Coordinates of C-alpha atoms and ligand atoms in Angstrom, one line a residue:
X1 CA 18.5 -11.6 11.7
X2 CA 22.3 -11.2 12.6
X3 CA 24.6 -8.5 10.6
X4 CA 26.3 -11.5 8.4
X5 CA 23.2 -13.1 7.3
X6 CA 22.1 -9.7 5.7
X7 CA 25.6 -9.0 4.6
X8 CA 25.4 -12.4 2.6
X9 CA 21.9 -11.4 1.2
X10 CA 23.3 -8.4 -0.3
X11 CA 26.4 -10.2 -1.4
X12 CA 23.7 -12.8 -3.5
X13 CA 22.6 -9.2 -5.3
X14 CA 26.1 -8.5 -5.4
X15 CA 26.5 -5.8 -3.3
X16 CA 29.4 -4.7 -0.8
X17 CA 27.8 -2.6 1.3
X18 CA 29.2 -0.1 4.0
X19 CA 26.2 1.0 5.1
X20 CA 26.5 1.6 9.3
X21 CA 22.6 1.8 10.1
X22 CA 22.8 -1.9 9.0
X23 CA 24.1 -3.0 12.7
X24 CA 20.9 -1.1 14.0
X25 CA 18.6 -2.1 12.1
X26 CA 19.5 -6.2 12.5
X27 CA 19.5 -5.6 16.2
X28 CA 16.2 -4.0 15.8
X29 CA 15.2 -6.4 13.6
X30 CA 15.5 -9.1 15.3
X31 CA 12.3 -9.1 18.3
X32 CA 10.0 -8.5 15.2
X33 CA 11.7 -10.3 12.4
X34 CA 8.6 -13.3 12.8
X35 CA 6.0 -10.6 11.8
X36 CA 4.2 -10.1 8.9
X37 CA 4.7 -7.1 6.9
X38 CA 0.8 -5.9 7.9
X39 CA 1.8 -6.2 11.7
X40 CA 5.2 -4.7 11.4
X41 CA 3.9 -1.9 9.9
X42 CA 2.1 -0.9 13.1
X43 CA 4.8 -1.5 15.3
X44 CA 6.0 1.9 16.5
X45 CA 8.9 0.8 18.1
X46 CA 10.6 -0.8 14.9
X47 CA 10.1 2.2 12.7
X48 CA 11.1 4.7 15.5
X49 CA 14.5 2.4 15.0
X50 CA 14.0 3.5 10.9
X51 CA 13.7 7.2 12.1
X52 CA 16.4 7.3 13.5
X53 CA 18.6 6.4 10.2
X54 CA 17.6 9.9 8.9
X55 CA 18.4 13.3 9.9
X56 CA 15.5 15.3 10.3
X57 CA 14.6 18.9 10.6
X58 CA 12.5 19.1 14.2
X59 CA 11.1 22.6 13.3
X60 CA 8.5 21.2 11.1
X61 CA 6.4 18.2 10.6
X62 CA 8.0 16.7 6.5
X63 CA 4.7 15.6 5.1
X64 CA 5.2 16.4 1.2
X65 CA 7.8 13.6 0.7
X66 CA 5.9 13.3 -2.8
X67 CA 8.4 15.7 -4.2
X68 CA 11.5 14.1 -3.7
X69 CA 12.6 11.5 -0.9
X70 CA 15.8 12.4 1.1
X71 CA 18.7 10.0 1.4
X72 CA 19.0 8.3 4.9
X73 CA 22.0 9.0 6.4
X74 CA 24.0 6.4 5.2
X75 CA 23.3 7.1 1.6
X76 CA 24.0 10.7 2.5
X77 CA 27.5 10.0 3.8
X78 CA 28.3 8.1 0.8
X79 CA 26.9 10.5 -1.4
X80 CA 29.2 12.8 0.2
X81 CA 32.2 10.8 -0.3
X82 CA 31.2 9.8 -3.8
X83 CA 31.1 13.4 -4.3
X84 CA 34.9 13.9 -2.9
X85 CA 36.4 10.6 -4.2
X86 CA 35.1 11.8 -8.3
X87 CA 36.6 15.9 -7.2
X88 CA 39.9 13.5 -6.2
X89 CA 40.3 11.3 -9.1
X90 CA 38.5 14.2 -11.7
X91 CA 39.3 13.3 -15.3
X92 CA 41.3 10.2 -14.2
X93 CA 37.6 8.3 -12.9
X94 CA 35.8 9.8 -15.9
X95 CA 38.3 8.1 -18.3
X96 CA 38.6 5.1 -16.0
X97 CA 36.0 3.5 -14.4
X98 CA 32.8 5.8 -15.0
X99 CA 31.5 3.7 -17.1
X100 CA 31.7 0.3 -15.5
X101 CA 30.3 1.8 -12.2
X102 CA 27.4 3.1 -14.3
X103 CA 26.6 0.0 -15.5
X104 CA 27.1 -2.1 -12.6
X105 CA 24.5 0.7 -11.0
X106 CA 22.2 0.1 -14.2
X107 CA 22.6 -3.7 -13.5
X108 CA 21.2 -3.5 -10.1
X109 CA 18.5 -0.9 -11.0
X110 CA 17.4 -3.3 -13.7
X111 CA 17.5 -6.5 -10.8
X112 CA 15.5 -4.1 -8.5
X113 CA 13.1 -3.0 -11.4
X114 CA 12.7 -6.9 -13.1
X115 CA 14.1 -6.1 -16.5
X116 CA 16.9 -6.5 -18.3
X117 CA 20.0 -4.6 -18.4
X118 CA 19.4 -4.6 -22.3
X119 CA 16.2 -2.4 -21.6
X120 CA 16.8 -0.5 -18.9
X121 CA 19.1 2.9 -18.9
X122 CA 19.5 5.1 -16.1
X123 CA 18.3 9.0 -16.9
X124 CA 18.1 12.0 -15.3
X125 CA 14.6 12.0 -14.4
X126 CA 10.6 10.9 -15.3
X127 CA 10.5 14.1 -17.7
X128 CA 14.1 13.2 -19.2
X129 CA 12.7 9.3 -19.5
X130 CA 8.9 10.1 -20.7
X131 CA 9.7 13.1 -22.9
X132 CA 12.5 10.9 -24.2
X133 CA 9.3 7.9 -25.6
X134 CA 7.0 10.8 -26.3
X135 CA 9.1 13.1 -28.9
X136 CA 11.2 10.1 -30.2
X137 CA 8.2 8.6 -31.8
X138 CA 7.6 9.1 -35.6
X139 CA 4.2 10.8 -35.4
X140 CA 2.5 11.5 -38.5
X141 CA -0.8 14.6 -38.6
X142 CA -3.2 13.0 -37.8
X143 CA -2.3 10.3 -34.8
X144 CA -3.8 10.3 -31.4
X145 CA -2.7 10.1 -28.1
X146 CA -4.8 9.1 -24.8
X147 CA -3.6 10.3 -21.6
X148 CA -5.7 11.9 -18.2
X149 CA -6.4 15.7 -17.8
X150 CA -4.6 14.5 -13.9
X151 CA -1.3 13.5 -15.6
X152 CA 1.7 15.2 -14.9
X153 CA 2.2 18.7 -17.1
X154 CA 5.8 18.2 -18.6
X155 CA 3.9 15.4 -20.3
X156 CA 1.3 16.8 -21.3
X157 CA 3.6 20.0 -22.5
X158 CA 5.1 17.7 -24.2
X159 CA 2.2 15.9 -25.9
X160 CA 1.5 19.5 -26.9
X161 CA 4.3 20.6 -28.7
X162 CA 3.9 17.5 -30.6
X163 CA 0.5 18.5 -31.4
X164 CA 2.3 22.1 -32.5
X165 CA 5.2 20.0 -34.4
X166 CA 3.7 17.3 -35.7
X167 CA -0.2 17.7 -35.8
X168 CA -0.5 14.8 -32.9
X169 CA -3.9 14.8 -31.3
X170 CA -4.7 14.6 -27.9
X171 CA -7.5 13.0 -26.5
X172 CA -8.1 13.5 -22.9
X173 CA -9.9 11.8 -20.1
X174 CA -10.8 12.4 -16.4
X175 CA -10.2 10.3 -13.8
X176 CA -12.7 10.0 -10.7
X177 CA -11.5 10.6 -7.3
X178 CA -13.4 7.6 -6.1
X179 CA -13.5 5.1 -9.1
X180 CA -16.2 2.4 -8.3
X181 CA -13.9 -0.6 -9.6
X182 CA -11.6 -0.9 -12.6
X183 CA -13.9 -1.3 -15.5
X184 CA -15.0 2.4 -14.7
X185 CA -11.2 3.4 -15.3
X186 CA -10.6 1.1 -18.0
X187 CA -14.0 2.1 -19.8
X188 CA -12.8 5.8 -19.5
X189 CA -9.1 4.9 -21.8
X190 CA -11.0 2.7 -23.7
X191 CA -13.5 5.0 -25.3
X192 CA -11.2 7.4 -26.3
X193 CA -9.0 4.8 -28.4
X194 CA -9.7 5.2 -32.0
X195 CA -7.8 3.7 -35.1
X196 CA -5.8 6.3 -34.8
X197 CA -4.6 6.1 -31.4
X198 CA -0.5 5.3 -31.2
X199 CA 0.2 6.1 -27.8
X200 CA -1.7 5.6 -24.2
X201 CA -0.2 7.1 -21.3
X202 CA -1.3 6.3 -17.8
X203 CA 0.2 7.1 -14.6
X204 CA 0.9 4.0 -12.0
X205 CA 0.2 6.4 -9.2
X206 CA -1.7 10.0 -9.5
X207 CA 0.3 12.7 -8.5
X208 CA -2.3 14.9 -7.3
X209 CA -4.5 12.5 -5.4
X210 CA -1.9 8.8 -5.0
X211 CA -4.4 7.4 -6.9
X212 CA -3.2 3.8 -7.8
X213 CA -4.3 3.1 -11.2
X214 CA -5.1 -0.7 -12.4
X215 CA -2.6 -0.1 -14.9
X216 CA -1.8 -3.9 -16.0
X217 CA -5.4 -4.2 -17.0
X218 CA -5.1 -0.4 -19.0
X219 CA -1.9 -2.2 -20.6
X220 CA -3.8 -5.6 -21.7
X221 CA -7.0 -3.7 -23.0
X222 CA -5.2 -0.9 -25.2
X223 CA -2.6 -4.1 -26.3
X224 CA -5.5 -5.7 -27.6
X225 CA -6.5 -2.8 -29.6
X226 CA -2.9 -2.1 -31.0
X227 CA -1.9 0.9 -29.1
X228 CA 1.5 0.7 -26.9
X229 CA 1.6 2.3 -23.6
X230 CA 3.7 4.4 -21.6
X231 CA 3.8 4.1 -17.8
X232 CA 4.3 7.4 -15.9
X233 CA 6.1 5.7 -12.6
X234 CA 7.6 8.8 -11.2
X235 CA 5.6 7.9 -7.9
X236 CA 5.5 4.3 -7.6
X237 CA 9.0 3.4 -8.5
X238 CA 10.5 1.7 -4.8
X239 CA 7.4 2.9 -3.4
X240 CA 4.7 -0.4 -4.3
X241 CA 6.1 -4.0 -4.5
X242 CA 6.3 -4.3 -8.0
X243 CA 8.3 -5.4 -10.7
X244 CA 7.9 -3.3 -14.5
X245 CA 7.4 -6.8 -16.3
X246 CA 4.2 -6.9 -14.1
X247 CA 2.8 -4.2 -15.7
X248 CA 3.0 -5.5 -19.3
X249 CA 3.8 -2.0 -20.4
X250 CA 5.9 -0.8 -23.8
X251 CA 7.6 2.2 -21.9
X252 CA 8.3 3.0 -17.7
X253 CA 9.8 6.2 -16.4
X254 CA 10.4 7.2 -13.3
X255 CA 12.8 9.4 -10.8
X256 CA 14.8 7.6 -8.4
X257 CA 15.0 10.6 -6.1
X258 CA 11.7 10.1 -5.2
X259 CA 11.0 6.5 -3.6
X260 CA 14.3 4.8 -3.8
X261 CA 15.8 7.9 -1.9
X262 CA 18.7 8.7 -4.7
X263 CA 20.4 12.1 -4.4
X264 CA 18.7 14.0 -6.6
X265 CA 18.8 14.1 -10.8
X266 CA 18.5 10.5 -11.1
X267 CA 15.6 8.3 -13.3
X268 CA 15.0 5.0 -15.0
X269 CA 13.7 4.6 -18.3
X270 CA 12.6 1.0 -19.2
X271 CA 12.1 0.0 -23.1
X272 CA 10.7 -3.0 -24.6
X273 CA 13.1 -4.7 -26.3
X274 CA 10.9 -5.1 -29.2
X275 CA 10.0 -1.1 -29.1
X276 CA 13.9 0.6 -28.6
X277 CA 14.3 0.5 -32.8
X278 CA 11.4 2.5 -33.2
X279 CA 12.8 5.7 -30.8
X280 CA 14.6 8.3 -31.9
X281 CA 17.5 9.9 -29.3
X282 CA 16.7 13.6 -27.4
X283 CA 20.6 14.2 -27.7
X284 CA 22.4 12.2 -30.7
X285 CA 24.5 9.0 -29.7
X286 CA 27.8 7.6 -31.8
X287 CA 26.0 5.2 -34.5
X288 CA 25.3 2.1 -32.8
X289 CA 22.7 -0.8 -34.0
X290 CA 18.8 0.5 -34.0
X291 CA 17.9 -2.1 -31.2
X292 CA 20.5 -0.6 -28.3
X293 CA 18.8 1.4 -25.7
X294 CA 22.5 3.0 -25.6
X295 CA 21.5 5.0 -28.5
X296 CA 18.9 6.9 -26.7
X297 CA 20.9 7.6 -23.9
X298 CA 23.8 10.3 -24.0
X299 CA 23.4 13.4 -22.2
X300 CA 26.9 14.2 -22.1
X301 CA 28.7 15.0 -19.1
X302 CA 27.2 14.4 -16.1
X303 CA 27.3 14.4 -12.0
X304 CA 28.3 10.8 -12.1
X305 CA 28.5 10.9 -8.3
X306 CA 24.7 10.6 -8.2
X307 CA 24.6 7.9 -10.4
X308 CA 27.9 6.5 -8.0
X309 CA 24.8 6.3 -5.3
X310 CA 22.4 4.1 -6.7
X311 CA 23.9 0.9 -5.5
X312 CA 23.5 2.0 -1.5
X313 CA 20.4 3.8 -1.7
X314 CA 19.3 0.3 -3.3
X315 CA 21.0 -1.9 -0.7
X316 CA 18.8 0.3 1.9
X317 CA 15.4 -0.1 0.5
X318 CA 16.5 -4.0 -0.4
X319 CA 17.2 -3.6 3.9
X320 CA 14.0 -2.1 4.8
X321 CA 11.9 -4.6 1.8
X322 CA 9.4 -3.5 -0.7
X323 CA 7.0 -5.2 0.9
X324 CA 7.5 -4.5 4.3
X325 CA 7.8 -0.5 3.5
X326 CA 4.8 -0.6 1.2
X327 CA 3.0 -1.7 4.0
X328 CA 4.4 0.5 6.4
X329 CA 3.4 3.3 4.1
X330 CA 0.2 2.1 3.3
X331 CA -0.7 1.9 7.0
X332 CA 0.5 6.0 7.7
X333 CA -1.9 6.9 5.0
X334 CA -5.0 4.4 6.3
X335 CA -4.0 5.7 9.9
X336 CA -4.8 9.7 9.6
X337 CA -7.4 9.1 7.1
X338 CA -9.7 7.2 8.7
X339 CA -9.7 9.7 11.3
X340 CA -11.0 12.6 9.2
X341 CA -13.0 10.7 6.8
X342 CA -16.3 11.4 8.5
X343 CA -15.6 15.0 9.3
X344 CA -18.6 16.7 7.6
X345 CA -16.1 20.1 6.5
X346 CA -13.3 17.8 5.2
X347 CA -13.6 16.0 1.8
X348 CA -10.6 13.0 1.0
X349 CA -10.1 13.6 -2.7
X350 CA -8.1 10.0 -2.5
X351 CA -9.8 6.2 -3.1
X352 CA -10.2 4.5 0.6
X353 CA -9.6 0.9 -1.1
X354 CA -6.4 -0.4 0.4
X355 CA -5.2 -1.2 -3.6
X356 CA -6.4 2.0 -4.9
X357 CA -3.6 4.1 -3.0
X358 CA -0.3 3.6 -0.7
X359 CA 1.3 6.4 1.0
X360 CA 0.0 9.7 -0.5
X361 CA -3.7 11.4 -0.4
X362 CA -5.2 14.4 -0.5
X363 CA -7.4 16.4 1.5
X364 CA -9.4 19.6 1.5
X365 CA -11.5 21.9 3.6
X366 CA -14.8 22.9 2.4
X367 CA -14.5 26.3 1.5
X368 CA -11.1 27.3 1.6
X369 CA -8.8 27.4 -1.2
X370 CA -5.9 25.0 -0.9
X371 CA -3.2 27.5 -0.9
X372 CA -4.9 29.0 2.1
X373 CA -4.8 25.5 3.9
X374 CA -1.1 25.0 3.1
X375 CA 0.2 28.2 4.3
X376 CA -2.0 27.4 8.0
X377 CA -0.9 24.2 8.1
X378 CA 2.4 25.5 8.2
X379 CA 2.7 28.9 9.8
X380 CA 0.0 28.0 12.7
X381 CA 0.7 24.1 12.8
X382 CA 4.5 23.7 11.5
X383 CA 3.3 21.0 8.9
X384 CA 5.0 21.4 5.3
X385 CA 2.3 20.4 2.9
X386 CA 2.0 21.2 -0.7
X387 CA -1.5 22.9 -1.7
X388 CA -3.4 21.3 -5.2
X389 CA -5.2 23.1 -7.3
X390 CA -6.6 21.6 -10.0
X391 CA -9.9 20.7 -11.7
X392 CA -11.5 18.0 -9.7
X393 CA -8.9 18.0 -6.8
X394 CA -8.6 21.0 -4.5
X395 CA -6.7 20.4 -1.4
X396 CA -3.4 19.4 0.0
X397 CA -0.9 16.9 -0.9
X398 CA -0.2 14.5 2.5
X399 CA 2.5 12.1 2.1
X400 CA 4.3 10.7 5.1
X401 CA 7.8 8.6 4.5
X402 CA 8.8 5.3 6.1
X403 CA 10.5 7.5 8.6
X404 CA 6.7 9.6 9.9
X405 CA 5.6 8.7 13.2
X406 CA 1.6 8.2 13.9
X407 CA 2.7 10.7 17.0
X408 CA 3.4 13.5 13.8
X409 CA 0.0 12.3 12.0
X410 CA -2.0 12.9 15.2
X411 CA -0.7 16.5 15.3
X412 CA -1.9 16.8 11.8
X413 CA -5.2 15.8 12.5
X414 CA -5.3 17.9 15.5
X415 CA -4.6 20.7 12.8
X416 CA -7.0 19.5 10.1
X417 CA -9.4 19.4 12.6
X418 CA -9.0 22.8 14.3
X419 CA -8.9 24.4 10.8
X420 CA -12.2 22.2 9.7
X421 CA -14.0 23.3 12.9
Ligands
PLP501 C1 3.5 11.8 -11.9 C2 4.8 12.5 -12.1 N1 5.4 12.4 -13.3 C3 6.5 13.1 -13.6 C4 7.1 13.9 -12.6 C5 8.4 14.6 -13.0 O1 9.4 14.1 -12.2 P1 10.9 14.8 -12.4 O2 10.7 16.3 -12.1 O3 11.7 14.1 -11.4 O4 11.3 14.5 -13.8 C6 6.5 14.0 -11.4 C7 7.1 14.9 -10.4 O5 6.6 15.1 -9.3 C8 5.3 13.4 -11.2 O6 4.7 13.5 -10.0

C-alpha cells in the first residue's frame, strides 16, 4: 500500500494528516500487506518497523503499559506543537476556533467509537466519565447497585459515597480468575439483581487480571430485567476491535491516554440517547434542553492542546488497524504465557481463552508477595512491572504495547523463571 492510497483512506474519515512515520510504515507495509491480521501479528520484522515509531527508554524493559499508553512520536511532535501553536494564539484560539476543533475531534472519536456525535462528549478521563453516570443519577434510600469486588476503586468510592449520600446499596460480586464459560459470569450479576437494582456496572476488560468480560450478554440479561448498565472501558477503548453500539450498553467510559495513545487527561463518555435527560451535570452547564449531552459536559477551562491531539493519535491507530493491533497484542500476551503456564511455582491469575483476554495478564510467584516480585523484576531484571494486591489476585501486572518485541518477553521469562526457581 503506497503513501497516497492511505492518504486518501484518511481523507474518506476526513483527516489531513502530517504524520511522517506514515512513509515508513507503507514501505513496511507493503511485503506483508497480503497477510492476515493472526499472521502479521507474528511477523517480527513488521512490528520492529512499529517500534521504531516510538522513542523508547533502553534502560528498562516498559511492560506496565496498562497505566497509560505513550504517544508515538508523531503524536508526540504534534502534541508539542499543539502545545506551542495554543501558547501563540492564547485567548485569540480559545475565542476562536476552540470549539470547532473540539468538536471536529469529538466527531472522529465518535466515528472511531460507532456512536453518534449527539451521544458522545470528550472528558477528562474514565473517573470524570463514570463518576459523571454514577452521582448524576436520582437515587432514592433504598436502590441497589451491582458491580464486582475487582472493579476499579474511584468507582466503587464513588458508589460509596452515594451509599453515604443517598442511602444507595451496594451489592457486590466476585469474579473468577478462570471463569468456565459466560453463563458462570452472567449467573454471578444475575443473582444479585433484585427489584431494586438501578444500576449494573461491569468492566469490558479487568484491570487487575485483563480479564475480558462477555459484557454484551451482561447488557442483554440485566436489560431484560430493567436495570441499565454502565460499561467501565478504561482498558478496552482502541485496545479490542469493537464498536460501543456492540455492546448494547446505557453508559461507556473510558481514557483515551490509555489505548488510543492521547497525551494524557483525555476520556470518552458515551450516553444513550434515550438515557442523557435522566443525568444530572458534575459541574453546572448554561440551561440547554434536558436531552443534550452538552449539558453534562463543562469543566471549564481546559488544556485544549490535548484535546487538539485526538485527531492524530486516531489517524495512527486507524494506520496500525484495530484489528491488526488487537491481534498483535493478543499474540505478546499468548507468547510469554504459554511459556510459564506449566511452571509448578508460577500461578497465571489471567483466563488462557484467546476471547477471555488481549494484551494484559497477571502473574504471581508462589510465596512471595507481589510487591516483592515487582521491585526484583526491576532492580535485578530492569523490567517495570506494577505489583497487585488484591483479594483473589496477587501478582504482577504484564502488559506489553504494539511496540514490545518477543526478544523483551523472553528476557522476562528468563526473569520469571530465575525468580520462580
Ligand atoms: C478499569 C479502570 N477504570 C478506571 C480507571 C481510571 O482511569 P483514569 O485514571 O484515567 O480516570 C482505570 C485506570 O487505570 C482502570 O483501570
Amino acid at each position: 500500500m503506497d503513501k497516497r492510497t492511505f492518504i486518501k483512506q484518511f481523507s474518506a474519515i476526513g483527516v489531513a494528516t502530517t504524520l511522517p512515520f506514515i512513509d515508513v510504515w507503507a514501505r513496511a507495509f507493503e511485503p506483508v500487506s497480503h497477510l492476515s491480521s493472526e499472521l502479521l501479528a507474528k511477523n517480527e520484522d513488521f512490528w520492529a518497523t512499529v517500534r521504531g515509531g516510538y522513542v523508547l527508554n533502553e534502560d528498562y524493559i516498559n511492560l506496565e503499559n496498562g497505566y497509560y499508553c505513550m504517544m508515538p512520536r508523531d503524536t508526540l511532535n504534534t502534541y508539542i506543537r499543539n502545545v506551542k501553536e495554543v501558547n501563540f494564539l492564547a485567548s485569540r484560539y480559545m475565542r476562536t476556533v476552540k470549539d470547532d476543533n473540539r468538536n471536529r475531534a469529538r466527531q472522529q472519536l465518535a466515528d472511531l467509537a460507532g456512536t453518534s456525535f449527539e451521544e458522545t462528549v470528550i472528558t477528562r478521563n474514565t473517573t470524570e466519565s463514570l463518576d459523571l453516570v454514577i452521582s448524576g443519577q436520582d437515587w432514592k434510600a433504598g436502590d441497589e447497585v451491582v458491580y464486582a469486588e475487582q472493579d476499579y476503586g474511584s468507582m466503587k468510592d464513588m458508589f460509596r459515597v452515594m451509599g453515604e449520600r443517598f442511602g444507595v446499596v451496594s451489592k457486590i460480586v466476585s469474579l473468577p480468575n478462570h471463569p468456565e464459560n459466560d453463563d458462570e459470569i452472567i449467573e454471578l450479576y444475575a443473582r444479585q439483581i433484585s427489584g431494586k437494582t438501578k444500576l449494573l456496572m461491569v468492566s469490558h476488560i479487568v484491570n487487575i487480571t485483563g480479564q475480558v468480560l462477555p459484557v454484551k450478554k451482561i447488557c442483554d440479561m440485566a436489560h431484560d430485567k430493567g436495570v441499565e448498565v454502565m460499561v467501565d472501558g478504561a482498558h478496552s477503548f482502541a485496545h479490542l476491535d469493537f464498536k460501543i453500539p456492540d455492546l448494547n450498553c446505557d453508559y461507556y467510559g473510558a481514557s483515551l491516554h490509555k489505548w488510543l495513545s492521547v497525551p494524557l487527561g483525555a476520556g470518552i463518555l458515551y450516553v444513550h440517547k434515550d438515557k442523557i435527560h435522566k443525568l444530572w451535570p458534575l459541574f453546572a452547564e448554561e440551561e440547554l434542553p434536558r436531552d443534550d449531552i452538552d449539558r453534562l459536559n463543562h469543566t471549564g477551562t481546559q488544556p485544549v492542546h490535548v484535546e487538539l491531539t485526538i485527531p492524530d493519535a486516531i489517524v495512527y491507530h486507524q494506520l496500525l488497524g484495530p484489528e491488526r493491533k488487537e491481534q498483535r497484542l493478543k499474540y505478546l500476551k499468548h507468547y510469554w504465557t504459554t511459556k510459564v503456564s506449566d511452571h509448578p511455582n508460577l500461578i497465571i491469575n489471567t483466563p488462557f481463552e484467546p476471547e477471555r483476554s488481549c494484551a494484559i495478564a497477571n502473574v504471581g510467584v508462589k510465596g512471595m508477595n507481589s510487591n516483592d516480585l515487582a521491585n526484583v523484576l526491576f532492580d535485578d531484571h530492569k523490567i517495570w512491572v506494577v505489583a497487585i494486591d488484591r483479594p483473589g489476585v496477587q501478582g504482577c501486572r504484564i502488559t506489553p504495547n504494539v511496540f514490545t518485541s518477543t526478544e523483551e518477553l523472553d528476557a522476562f521469562v528468563d526473569a520469571l523463571k530465575e525468580i520462580a526457581m
